[in-house]
Amino acid sequence: MTKGNKNMSGVQTILGVEVDANDPYKGSVLLARKLAEMVRSDELSETVARNALLENYPGDKYAQSLDVFNRVLSGKKLPSLLLIKRPGESLLKLYWKEQKHVAVVLVMLLAFIIFKEVL
């Protein structure tokens, strides 16, 4: 019923929202955010939005998109797209993506302390 149309460039249109069909996790989050905004502005019913998410992003992707959908509906802040865990990715890898600058500063500080102790 609400299955999206996928074109050759990897863009899928679902209920008028264009999402990246090549990255279903990122696409599910984008769709959930846009649909929740449409529900909040009374352009779309909540049931239709939830059904569209379920039909287009089953399984883990549905659970993730539903979490984003509920957060936007309740007005909570969304996590960075970098912090969205994909299957097989470790939490350490995700943390590294987000907090690289902190690790670099800590390594530089440690190197400075060791350098001062040696000299």
Steps between C-alpha positions, in 0.01 A plus 500: 500500500763759598800323349738760365612546143873451448673678212836434335697748715428311822236745621175350622181705541267391780187707568664795325824474701823426312739267683831330419418148382869402506529549878183361656598594856561863412191496277279360774609773741443774244157363412403463865603859575314643200186294565496601867526864397207445260296341780580788736381751237181294434595425138493124565339263748721320750365159392587557134849616597564197722370263231727661239801449727407137565442420131816666373742423783422164666698342783785691667455796268135530609595495868757772440268713287218460752732622776587809294132551410397490867783735604402760241132472594582555866737789420818327621839568345622250240841334518756579234474285188852380579377347823238283335624145546490278195516120528856381550638836612652520843414773746871582530518570127194726521648684797826547310311652205332753727779575750823486294602850600483412872726198449754705303517764776544231766784335306671838453464576872641161593793549261571842653498358854733215402730743318517726808576204728780371276673839469 
